[in-house]
Coordinates of C-alpha atoms and ligand atoms in Angstrom, one line a residue:
X281 CA 157.5 59.1 308.2
X282 CA 158.4 59.1 311.8
X283 CA 158.1 62.4 313.7
X284 CA 160.3 62.4 316.8
X285 CA 159.6 65.2 319.2
X286 CA 161.4 66.0 322.5
X287 CA 159.1 68.2 324.6
X288 CA 162.0 68.8 327.0
X289 CA 163.8 70.8 324.3
X290 CA 160.8 72.8 322.9
X291 CA 160.1 76.3 323.9
X292 CA 156.9 76.6 322.2
X293 CA 158.0 79.2 319.6
X294 CA 155.6 77.7 316.9
X295 CA 158.1 78.1 314.1
X296 CA 157.6 74.5 313.1
X297 CA 153.8 74.9 312.9
X298 CA 154.3 77.9 310.6
X299 CA 156.7 76.2 308.2
X300 CA 154.9 72.9 307.8
X301 CA 153.6 72.8 304.2
X302 CA 151.0 70.1 305.1
X303 CA 149.8 72.0 308.2
X304 CA 149.7 68.9 310.4
X305 CA 151.3 70.4 313.5
X306 CA 149.6 72.3 316.3
X307 CA 150.5 73.6 319.8
X308 CA 148.3 72.4 322.6
X309 CA 149.3 73.1 326.1
X310 CA 152.8 74.5 325.0
X311 CA 153.5 71.3 323.4
X312 CA 153.7 70.3 319.7
X313 CA 151.1 67.7 318.5
X314 CA 151.0 66.1 315.2
X315 CA 147.5 66.3 314.0
X316 CA 147.6 63.8 311.1
X317 CA 151.0 62.1 310.7
X318 CA 149.9 60.2 307.6
X319 CA 150.0 63.6 305.8
X320 CA 153.7 64.2 306.7
X321 CA 155.6 64.5 303.4
X322 CA 159.0 64.3 305.0
X323 CA 160.1 67.7 303.9
X324 CA 162.3 68.3 306.9
X325 CA 160.8 71.9 307.2
X326 CA 159.9 71.6 311.0
X327 CA 163.4 69.8 311.7
X328 CA 165.4 72.5 309.7
X329 CA 163.9 75.5 311.3
X330 CA 163.6 74.3 314.9
X331 CA 166.3 76.3 316.8
X332 CA 166.2 73.9 319.7
X333 CA 166.6 70.6 317.7
X334 CA 163.4 69.5 319.4
X335 CA 161.7 67.8 316.3
X336 CA 163.2 65.2 314.0
X337 CA 161.9 63.4 310.9
X338 CA 162.9 59.8 310.2
X339 CA 162.0 59.5 306.6
X340 CA 160.7 56.0 305.5
X341 CA 161.0 54.0 302.3
X342 CA 158.3 54.7 299.9
X343 CA 156.0 52.0 301.0
X344 CA 157.1 51.1 304.6
X345 CA 156.3 52.8 307.8
X346 CA 159.3 51.9 310.0
X347 CA 162.5 53.4 308.9
X348 CA 165.6 51.3 309.5
X349 CA 168.7 53.3 310.7
X350 CA 171.9 51.8 309.1
X351 CA 174.6 51.2 311.7
X352 CA 177.6 53.6 311.4
X353 CA 181.0 52.1 310.8
X354 CA 184.2 53.8 312.1
X355 CA 185.5 56.7 310.2
X356 CA 189.1 56.4 308.9
X357 CA 191.4 58.9 310.4
X358 CA 192.9 61.2 309.3
X359 CA 190.0 61.9 306.9
X360 CA 190.8 63.4 303.5
X361 CA 187.2 64.3 302.2
X362 CA 183.9 64.7 304.2
X363 CA 180.9 64.7 301.9
X364 CA 177.7 66.3 303.1
X365 CA 174.9 64.5 301.4
X366 CA 174.3 61.2 299.5
X367 CA 172.5 62.6 296.7
X368 CA 173.9 62.2 293.1
X369 CA 176.3 65.1 293.5
X370 CA 177.8 63.9 296.8
X371 CA 178.0 60.3 295.6
X372 CA 179.7 61.4 292.3
X373 CA 182.3 63.3 294.3
X374 CA 182.8 60.5 296.9
X375 CA 183.4 57.9 294.1
X376 CA 186.0 60.1 292.3
X377 CA 187.8 60.8 295.5
X378 CA 187.9 57.3 296.6
X379 CA 189.2 56.2 293.2
X380 CA 192.0 58.7 293.6
X381 CA 192.9 56.8 296.8
X382 CA 191.6 59.4 299.4
X383 CA 189.9 58.5 302.6
X384 CA 186.3 59.6 302.2
X385 CA 183.2 59.7 304.4
X386 CA 179.7 60.6 303.5
X387 CA 177.3 62.0 306.1
X388 CA 173.7 61.6 305.0
X389 CA 170.8 62.8 307.2
X390 CA 168.4 60.1 305.7
X391 CA 168.4 56.9 307.8
X392 CA 169.7 54.4 305.3
X393 CA 170.7 53.9 301.5
X394 CA 167.3 52.6 300.4
X395 CA 165.8 56.1 300.6
X396 CA 166.6 59.1 298.6
X397 CA 165.6 62.7 299.2
X398 CA 163.7 63.2 296.0
X399 CA 162.0 59.7 295.8
X400 CA 160.0 60.6 292.7
X401 CA 162.7 62.6 290.8
X402 CA 164.3 59.8 288.9
X403 CA 164.6 60.4 285.1
X404 CA 168.0 60.2 283.9
X405 CA 168.3 62.5 280.8
X406 CA 171.3 62.8 278.4
X407 CA 172.6 66.2 278.3
X408 CA 175.1 67.0 275.5
X409 CA 178.6 67.6 276.8
X410 CA 177.9 65.7 280.1
X411 CA 178.3 62.0 280.9
X412 CA 175.8 60.0 279.1
X413 CA 174.1 57.1 280.6
X414 CA 173.3 54.0 278.4
X415 CA 171.4 50.9 279.4
X416 CA 170.2 47.4 278.3
X417 CA 168.0 44.8 280.0
X418 CA 170.4 44.1 282.8
X419 CA 172.8 47.0 283.2
X420 CA 173.0 50.9 283.5
X421 CA 176.3 52.2 282.6
X422 CA 177.8 55.8 282.7
X423 CA 181.0 55.0 280.7
X424 CA 182.7 58.4 281.2
X425 CA 182.6 57.8 285.0
X426 CA 183.3 54.2 284.8
X427 CA 179.9 53.5 286.5
X428 CA 178.1 50.3 286.0
X429 CA 175.0 49.3 288.1
X430 CA 172.4 46.7 287.8
X431 CA 169.5 48.2 286.1
X432 CA 166.9 49.2 288.9
X433 CA 163.8 47.0 288.8
X434 CA 161.0 49.2 287.2
X435 CA 163.3 51.3 285.1
X436 CA 161.6 52.4 281.9
X437 CA 162.7 54.5 278.9
X438 CA 161.0 57.9 278.7
X439 CA 160.3 58.7 275.1
X440 CA 157.9 61.7 275.6
X441 CA 158.4 65.1 277.4
X442 CA 155.4 67.3 276.9
X443 CA 154.2 70.8 277.9
X444 CA 150.4 70.9 278.1
X445 CA 148.6 74.2 278.1
X446 CA 144.8 74.7 278.4
X447 CA 142.3 73.9 275.8
X448 CA 144.2 71.2 274.1
X449 CA 147.5 73.2 273.5
X450 CA 150.4 70.9 273.5
X451 CA 153.9 70.7 272.5
X452 CA 155.5 68.2 269.9
X453 CA 156.9 66.0 272.5
X454 CA 158.5 62.8 271.3
X455 CA 162.3 62.4 271.4
X456 CA 163.3 62.6 267.6
X457 CA 165.9 60.5 266.0
X458 CA 169.3 61.5 267.2
X459 CA 168.3 62.9 270.7
X460 CA 168.7 60.3 273.3
X461 CA 165.7 59.6 275.4
X462 CA 165.7 59.4 279.1
X463 CA 165.4 56.6 281.5
X464 CA 162.9 56.5 284.4
X465 CA 164.7 54.8 287.3
X466 CA 163.2 54.5 290.7
X467 CA 165.3 57.2 292.5
X468 CA 165.7 55.1 295.6
X469 CA 167.1 52.2 293.7
X470 CA 169.4 54.5 291.7
X471 CA 170.9 56.0 294.9
X472 CA 171.1 52.6 296.5
X473 CA 173.2 51.3 293.6
X474 CA 175.6 54.4 293.7
X475 CA 176.0 53.9 297.5
X476 CA 176.8 50.2 297.1
X477 CA 179.3 51.1 294.2
X478 CA 181.0 54.0 296.4
X479 CA 181.4 51.5 299.4
X480 CA 183.0 49.0 297.0
X481 CA 185.6 51.8 296.3
X482 CA 186.2 52.2 300.0
X483 CA 183.8 55.2 300.9
X484 CA 182.5 55.0 304.4
X485 CA 178.8 56.0 304.9
X486 CA 177.3 57.5 308.0
X487 CA 173.5 57.6 307.8
X488 CA 171.2 59.3 310.1
X489 CA 173.8 61.9 310.4
X490 CA 172.7 65.3 309.9
X491 CA 175.5 67.9 309.6
X492 CA 174.5 71.0 311.5
X493 CA 177.6 73.2 311.3
X494 CA 181.1 73.6 309.9
X495 CA 184.3 73.5 311.8
X496 CA 186.6 76.5 311.1
X497 CA 190.2 77.5 311.6
X498 CA 190.4 81.1 310.8
X499 CA 188.9 81.4 307.3
X500 CA 189.3 77.7 306.6
X501 CA 186.9 75.0 306.9
X502 CA 188.2 72.0 308.5
X503 CA 185.2 69.6 309.1
X504 CA 181.8 69.4 310.2
X505 CA 179.6 69.0 313.3
X506 CA 176.8 66.5 313.5
X507 CA 173.4 67.2 315.3
X508 CA 174.5 64.6 318.0
X509 CA 177.4 67.0 318.8
X510 CA 180.1 64.8 317.2
X511 CA 182.8 66.6 315.3
X512 CA 184.6 65.1 312.1
X513 CA 187.7 66.8 310.8
X514 CA 188.7 66.4 307.1
X515 CA 190.9 68.2 304.7
X516 CA 188.1 69.1 302.5
X517 CA 184.4 69.5 302.9
X518 CA 182.2 68.8 299.9
X519 CA 178.8 70.4 300.6
X520 CA 176.4 68.5 298.4
X521 CA 173.3 69.2 300.5
X522 CA 170.8 69.6 297.7
X523 CA 168.3 72.3 296.9
X524 CA 168.1 73.8 300.4
X525 CA 171.8 74.2 300.7
X526 CA 171.8 75.0 304.3
X527 CA 175.3 73.8 304.8
X528 CA 176.5 75.7 301.7
X529 CA 174.9 78.7 303.0
X530 CA 176.8 78.4 306.4
X531 CA 180.0 78.6 304.3
X532 CA 178.7 82.0 302.9
X533 CA 177.7 80.4 299.6
X534 CA 175.6 80.4 297.6
X535 CA 174.8 84.0 297.8
X536 CA 171.6 84.7 299.6
X537 CA 171.0 87.7 297.4
X538 CA 170.5 85.3 294.5
X539 CA 167.4 83.7 296.0
X540 CA 164.5 84.4 294.1
X541 CA 161.6 82.2 295.6
X542 CA 160.9 79.6 298.2
X543 CA 158.7 76.7 297.5
X544 CA 157.4 73.4 298.4
X545 CA 156.8 70.3 296.1
X546 CA 154.5 67.5 296.9
X547 CA 154.2 64.3 294.7
X548 CA 151.5 61.4 295.1
X549 CA 152.0 58.2 293.7
X550 CA 148.5 57.2 292.6
X551 CA 146.7 54.1 293.1
X552 CA 145.4 53.6 289.5
X553 CA 146.2 50.9 286.8
X554 CA 148.5 52.1 284.2
X555 CA 147.2 50.0 281.3
X556 CA 146.3 52.1 278.3
X557 CA 147.9 55.2 279.6
X558 CA 150.4 57.1 277.5
X559 CA 153.9 56.9 279.0
X560 CA 155.7 60.2 279.4
X561 CA 156.4 63.3 281.6
X562 CA 154.0 66.1 281.2
X563 CA 154.2 69.7 282.6
X564 CA 151.0 71.6 283.0
X565 CA 151.7 75.0 281.7
X566 CA 149.4 78.0 282.4
X567 CA 147.4 79.1 285.3
X568 CA 146.1 76.2 287.3
X569 CA 142.5 76.4 288.6
X570 CA 143.4 76.9 292.3
X571 CA 140.7 79.4 293.3
X572 CA 140.2 81.2 295.6
X573 CA 144.0 81.2 296.8
X574 CA 145.6 81.4 293.3
X575 CA 149.1 80.8 294.6
X576 CA 152.1 80.6 291.8
X577 CA 152.0 76.9 291.1
X578 CA 153.2 74.4 288.4
X579 CA 152.1 70.8 288.2
X580 CA 153.3 67.6 286.4
X581 CA 152.3 64.1 285.7
X582 CA 154.7 61.2 285.3
X583 CA 153.4 58.1 283.7
X584 CA 155.8 55.0 283.5
X585 CA 154.8 51.6 285.3
X586 CA 153.5 54.0 287.9
X587 CA 151.8 57.3 288.0
X588 CA 152.9 60.3 289.9
X589 CA 151.4 63.7 290.1
X590 CA 153.1 66.6 291.5
X591 CA 152.5 70.2 292.5
X592 CA 155.2 72.9 293.2
X593 CA 154.1 76.1 294.9
X594 CA 156.5 79.1 294.9
X595 CA 156.3 82.0 297.3
X596 CA 158.5 84.9 297.8
X597 CA 158.6 84.5 301.6
X598 CA 161.3 82.5 303.3
X599 CA 159.0 80.4 305.2
X600 CA 156.7 78.6 303.0
X601 CA 153.1 79.6 304.3
X602 CA 150.6 78.9 301.7
X603 CA 146.8 79.4 302.7
X604 CA 146.1 75.7 302.7
X605 CA 148.0 72.4 303.3
X606 CA 149.8 71.5 300.1
X607 CA 148.0 68.3 299.6
X608 CA 144.8 70.4 299.1
X609 CA 146.2 72.1 295.9
X610 CA 147.2 68.7 294.6
X611 CA 143.7 67.3 295.3
X612 CA 142.1 70.3 293.5
X613 CA 144.4 69.7 290.4
X614 CA 143.4 66.0 290.4
X615 CA 139.6 66.8 290.7
X616 CA 139.6 69.7 288.3
X617 CA 142.1 69.7 285.7
X618 CA 141.1 68.1 282.4
X619 CA 144.5 67.7 281.1
X620 CA 145.2 65.4 284.2
X621 CA 141.9 63.6 283.6
X622 CA 142.8 63.0 279.9
X623 CA 146.2 61.5 281.0
X624 CA 145.0 59.3 283.8
X625 CA 141.7 58.2 282.1
X626 CA 139.2 60.5 283.9
X627 CA 139.0 62.0 287.3
X628 CA 140.1 59.5 290.1
X629 CA 137.1 58.1 291.8
X630 CA 138.8 58.5 295.0
X631 CA 142.2 60.2 295.6
X632 CA 144.1 57.5 297.3
X633 CA 147.9 58.2 297.0
X634 CA 150.0 55.2 297.6
X635 CA 152.7 57.2 298.7
X636 CA 153.3 60.9 299.3
X637 CA 156.5 62.7 299.7
X638 CA 157.8 66.2 299.2
X639 CA 160.4 68.6 299.8
X640 CA 161.1 72.3 300.0
X641 CA 163.0 74.1 297.4
X642 CA 164.8 77.2 297.0
X643 CA 164.9 79.0 293.6
X644 CA 168.2 80.9 293.1
X645 CA 170.3 82.5 290.5
X646 CA 173.5 80.5 289.3
X647 CA 176.4 81.1 291.5
X648 CA 180.0 80.4 290.3
X649 CA 181.5 81.4 293.5
X650 CA 181.4 77.9 295.0
X651 CA 184.8 77.4 296.6
X652 CA 186.2 78.4 299.9
X653 CA 189.5 77.4 301.7
X654 CA 188.9 73.6 302.5
X655 CA 185.2 73.6 301.0
X656 CA 183.3 73.3 297.8
X657 CA 179.7 73.3 297.2
X658 CA 178.2 71.3 294.4
X659 CA 175.1 69.9 292.7
X660 CA 171.6 71.5 293.4
X661 CA 173.1 73.9 296.1
X662 CA 174.3 76.3 293.5
X663 CA 172.1 76.0 290.5
X664 CA 169.9 78.3 289.0
X665 CA 166.1 77.7 288.4
X666 CA 165.9 75.4 291.3
X667 CA 167.2 72.1 290.1
X668 CA 170.1 70.8 288.2
X669 CA 168.9 67.2 287.5
X670 CA 170.3 63.8 288.3
X671 CA 172.9 63.3 285.5
X672 CA 174.3 66.8 285.8
X673 CA 174.6 66.6 289.5
X674 CA 176.3 63.3 289.3
X675 CA 178.6 64.7 286.7
X676 CA 179.3 67.6 288.6
X677 CA 180.1 65.7 291.7
X678 CA 182.6 63.5 289.9
X679 CA 184.3 66.3 288.2
X680 CA 184.4 68.2 291.5
X681 CA 185.8 65.0 293.1
X682 CA 188.7 65.0 290.6
X683 CA 189.3 68.8 291.4
X684 CA 189.3 68.1 295.2
X685 CA 191.8 65.0 294.7
X686 CA 194.1 67.2 292.7
X687 CA 194.0 69.8 295.2
X688 CA 194.8 67.4 298.0
X689 CA 197.6 65.8 296.1
X690 CA 199.2 69.2 295.4
X691 CA 198.9 70.1 299.3
X692 CA 196.8 73.2 298.5
X693 CA 193.1 73.2 299.3
X694 CA 192.6 76.9 299.3
X695 CA 189.6 78.5 297.5
X696 CA 192.0 79.3 294.6
X697 CA 193.0 75.9 294.0
X698 CA 189.4 74.5 294.5
X699 CA 187.6 77.0 292.4
X700 CA 188.0 74.9 289.3
X701 CA 184.9 73.1 290.6
X702 CA 183.0 76.0 289.0
X703 CA 184.5 75.1 285.5
X704 CA 181.7 72.6 285.2
X705 CA 179.2 75.6 285.2
X706 CA 179.3 76.3 281.6
X707 CA 177.2 78.8 279.8
X708 CA 175.5 75.8 278.1
X709 CA 174.6 74.2 281.2
X710 CA 173.2 77.4 282.8
X711 CA 171.0 77.9 279.5
X712 CA 169.6 74.3 279.8
X713 CA 168.7 74.6 283.5
X714 CA 167.4 78.3 283.1
X715 CA 165.4 77.2 280.2
X716 CA 164.0 74.0 281.8
X717 CA 163.0 76.1 284.9
X718 CA 161.5 79.0 282.8
X719 CA 159.7 76.8 280.4
X720 CA 157.8 75.2 283.4
X721 CA 157.2 78.2 285.5
X722 CA 157.3 81.5 283.4
X723 CA 154.0 80.9 281.5
X724 CA 152.2 80.0 284.6
X725 CA 150.7 83.4 285.1
X726 CA 150.7 84.1 281.2
X727 CA 147.6 85.5 279.6
X728 CA 145.5 83.2 277.5
X729 CA 146.6 85.3 274.3
X730 CA 150.5 84.8 275.6
X731 CA 149.9 81.1 276.1
X732 CA 148.3 80.7 272.7
X733 CA 151.3 82.4 271.0
X734 CA 153.6 80.5 273.1
X735 CA 152.0 77.0 272.0
X736 CA 151.8 78.3 268.4
X737 CA 155.7 78.6 268.3
X738 CA 156.2 75.5 270.5
X739 CA 154.3 73.3 268.1
X740 CA 157.0 74.0 265.5
X741 CA 159.6 73.2 268.2
X742 CA 160.5 70.0 269.8
X743 CA 160.8 70.3 273.6
X744 CA 163.2 67.5 274.1
X745 CA 165.5 68.9 271.3
X746 CA 165.2 72.4 273.1
X747 CA 166.5 70.8 276.2
X748 CA 168.7 67.8 275.2
X749 CA 169.5 68.2 271.6
X750 CA 173.2 68.6 270.5
X751 CA 174.2 72.2 269.7
X752 CA 173.8 71.4 266.1
X753 CA 170.2 69.9 266.5
X754 CA 169.3 73.0 268.4
X755 CA 170.8 75.2 265.9
X756 CA 168.6 73.8 263.2
X757 CA 165.7 74.0 265.3
X758 CA 166.0 77.7 266.1
X759 CA 166.8 78.5 262.6
X760 CA 163.5 76.9 261.5
X761 CA 161.6 78.7 264.3
X762 CA 163.3 82.1 263.3
X763 CA 162.1 81.6 259.7
X764 CA 158.6 80.7 260.7
X765 CA 158.1 83.1 263.6
X766 CA 160.2 86.0 263.0
X767 CA 157.1 88.4 263.2
X768 CA 155.9 86.7 266.5
X769 CA 159.3 87.1 267.9
X770 CA 159.6 90.8 266.9
X771 CA 156.3 91.6 268.4
X772 CA 157.0 89.6 271.6
X773 CA 160.8 89.8 272.5
X774 CA 160.0 88.0 275.7
X775 CA 158.8 85.0 273.8
X776 CA 162.0 84.9 271.9
X777 CA 164.0 85.1 275.1
X778 CA 162.1 82.4 276.7
X779 CA 162.2 79.9 273.7
X780 CA 165.9 80.8 272.8
X781 CA 167.0 80.6 276.3
X782 CA 168.7 84.0 275.7
X783 CA 168.3 86.4 278.8
Ligands
FAD17 C1 160.0 66.6 292.9 C2 161.3 66.6 292.0 C3 161.3 65.9 290.9 C4 162.5 65.9 290.1 N1 162.5 64.9 289.1 C5 163.9 64.9 288.2 C6 163.9 64.0 287.2 O1 162.9 63.4 286.8 N2 165.1 64.1 286.5 C7 166.1 64.7 286.9 O2 167.1 64.6 286.3 N3 166.0 65.4 288.0 C8 165.0 65.7 288.9 N4 164.9 66.4 289.8 C9 166.1 67.1 290.3 C10 167.0 66.2 290.9 O3 166.4 65.4 291.8 C11 168.2 67.0 291.5 O4 168.7 67.9 290.7 C12 169.3 66.1 292.1 O5 168.8 65.1 293.0 C13 170.3 66.9 292.8 O6 171.3 66.2 293.3 P1 172.1 66.8 294.5 O7 173.0 65.6 294.8 O8 172.6 68.1 294.3 O9 171.0 67.0 295.7 P2 170.0 66.0 296.4 O10 169.6 64.8 295.5 O11 169.0 66.8 296.9 O12 171.0 65.4 297.6 C14 171.2 66.1 298.7 C15 171.3 65.1 299.8 O13 171.9 65.9 301.0 C16 171.2 65.4 302.2 N5 171.3 66.3 303.1 C17 170.7 67.7 303.1 N6 171.2 68.4 304.1 C18 171.9 67.7 304.8 C19 172.7 67.8 306.1 N7 172.6 68.9 306.7 N8 173.4 66.8 306.7 C20 173.4 65.5 305.9 N9 172.7 65.3 304.7 C21 172.1 66.3 304.2 C22 169.8 65.2 301.6 O14 169.1 64.2 302.4 C23 170.1 64.5 300.2 O15 170.2 63.1 300.4 C24 163.6 66.5 290.6 C25 163.5 67.2 291.7 C26 162.5 67.4 292.5 C27 162.3 68.1 293.7
SF4_18 S1 160.2 74.9 316.3 FE1 161.0 73.6 317.8 S2 161.1 74.8 319.6 FE2 159.7 75.8 318.2 S3 157.7 75.0 318.7 FE3 158.4 73.7 317.1 S4 159.6 72.0 318.3 FE4 159.3 73.6 319.7
SF4_19 S1 155.2 67.8 306.4 FE1 157.5 68.7 306.6 S2 157.3 70.2 308.1 FE2 155.4 69.0 308.2 S3 155.7 67.5 309.8 FE3 156.2 66.5 308.0 S4 158.4 66.9 307.7 FE4 157.8 68.4 309.3

């Protein structure tokens, strides 16, 4: 990461120092100093909260130091659609709009197409009712969206998704016959492929272009303003700015009252050989041994041809301010957690991350009110539980793009006409995202007795089926669970709610 600081703009307010999850910034003689740049995880916390635009982060590609800023082509005028953010949601919307013959520009704060915001978050899961990816040795296809990409190097099928509790508690974790497995793709390459595809369809990309505000005429949104001061007008703004949803918030959505927690996630790619390790995605459930601070935390291990470990800390405060740097908690988990040791073949002799990256997250309630006159908000920016997932975000983007294209063709970009972007947020989708979030985080502070009961029931369930099975497969599973565990559910209704996804 490259941290660019302009002392002439800084008023020494110290906000960046407070928000930095890695605690690598310090104020000396009224100027901000970076104490250990190698620990910067590229979360944009300092940049986003600096009211003087005095600090900027240029995020680098996973293994390189020097970020390359992609040159900006001219923007077609008049512009029909301005998309904020080149994540899966923004790219899905851009592709759909361009295919409908619209002039589309995507503004992305990252410096080039080789970098994605969540570098480690790259498993494509099949969800019933949403566009389904399929793959062979060469190609990754999403037929419902007419998307066909060369299979990114290093892509691997994910056949295992587990919850691991303490003392050997674990879920039945293999994807059973009939439930389509996931595909681990390096997220950077996936995003790169989608950007290339969108460009082929005529979409113009502006990288290193952070949107800082929205242009308004009365109650309508008419474009955006970039951090350099440039204004870009468009008939519709698609705010696909991810889990922070800062631009969506500027439009008055998603509803701030729905925010339940603020957090930060840090992931390491570990420098260890993968031979002999069991591939899969594992979530560590139950209290992590993070004494003496005991922050609310969850952790995961992701084993494919590489090994990632990640920790997420949640705090009910707007500014993430844990007692220690975030990497301290991840180091503790790597040093102490036997589940991790079992997965990676013992405690690492030396914790030497090949790459570290992270982001800040906002956990919010689902919000279906995601359209305004001239603007829609899509992807992670609206979703409950913190994260929507790559395939749902891409699907939402694509469907939203079609809604925007129809509204523009009809000459009516009012909130009423654009509100159909919320049709995507079905009860089933909300149930899946809620359940995914709650499974990983709710038992985090559960007592040992509760956890034992939870795993007792979960051993008869199948976690991949719970999340990604068809309604019929899920129906069978719940019937079986009800038959075997009705007494447990009667005694612990919260357990039933958690496992059935019923709130
Ligand atoms: C650590 C982690 C691991 C994950 N693992 C998985 C996984 O394995 N599988 C899975 O399906 N999902 C995973 N997810 C979730 C998945 O990454 C998200 O749900 C998905 O990326 C959401 O897509 P999006 O387009 O809505 O947002 P994002 O992918 O976050 O994209 C938003 C984009 O907007 C840009 N942006 C933000 N603000 C501005 C601005 N002001 N101006 C210009 N650009 C801006 C950002 O740089 C970013 O590129 C993971 C998430 C995290 C945090
Ligand atoms: S937040 Fe901005 S203005 Fe405040 S100390 Fe940091 S760099 Fe300076
Ligand atoms: S870790 Fe985040 S807040 Fe700290 S310097 Fe890096 S980008 Fe800024």
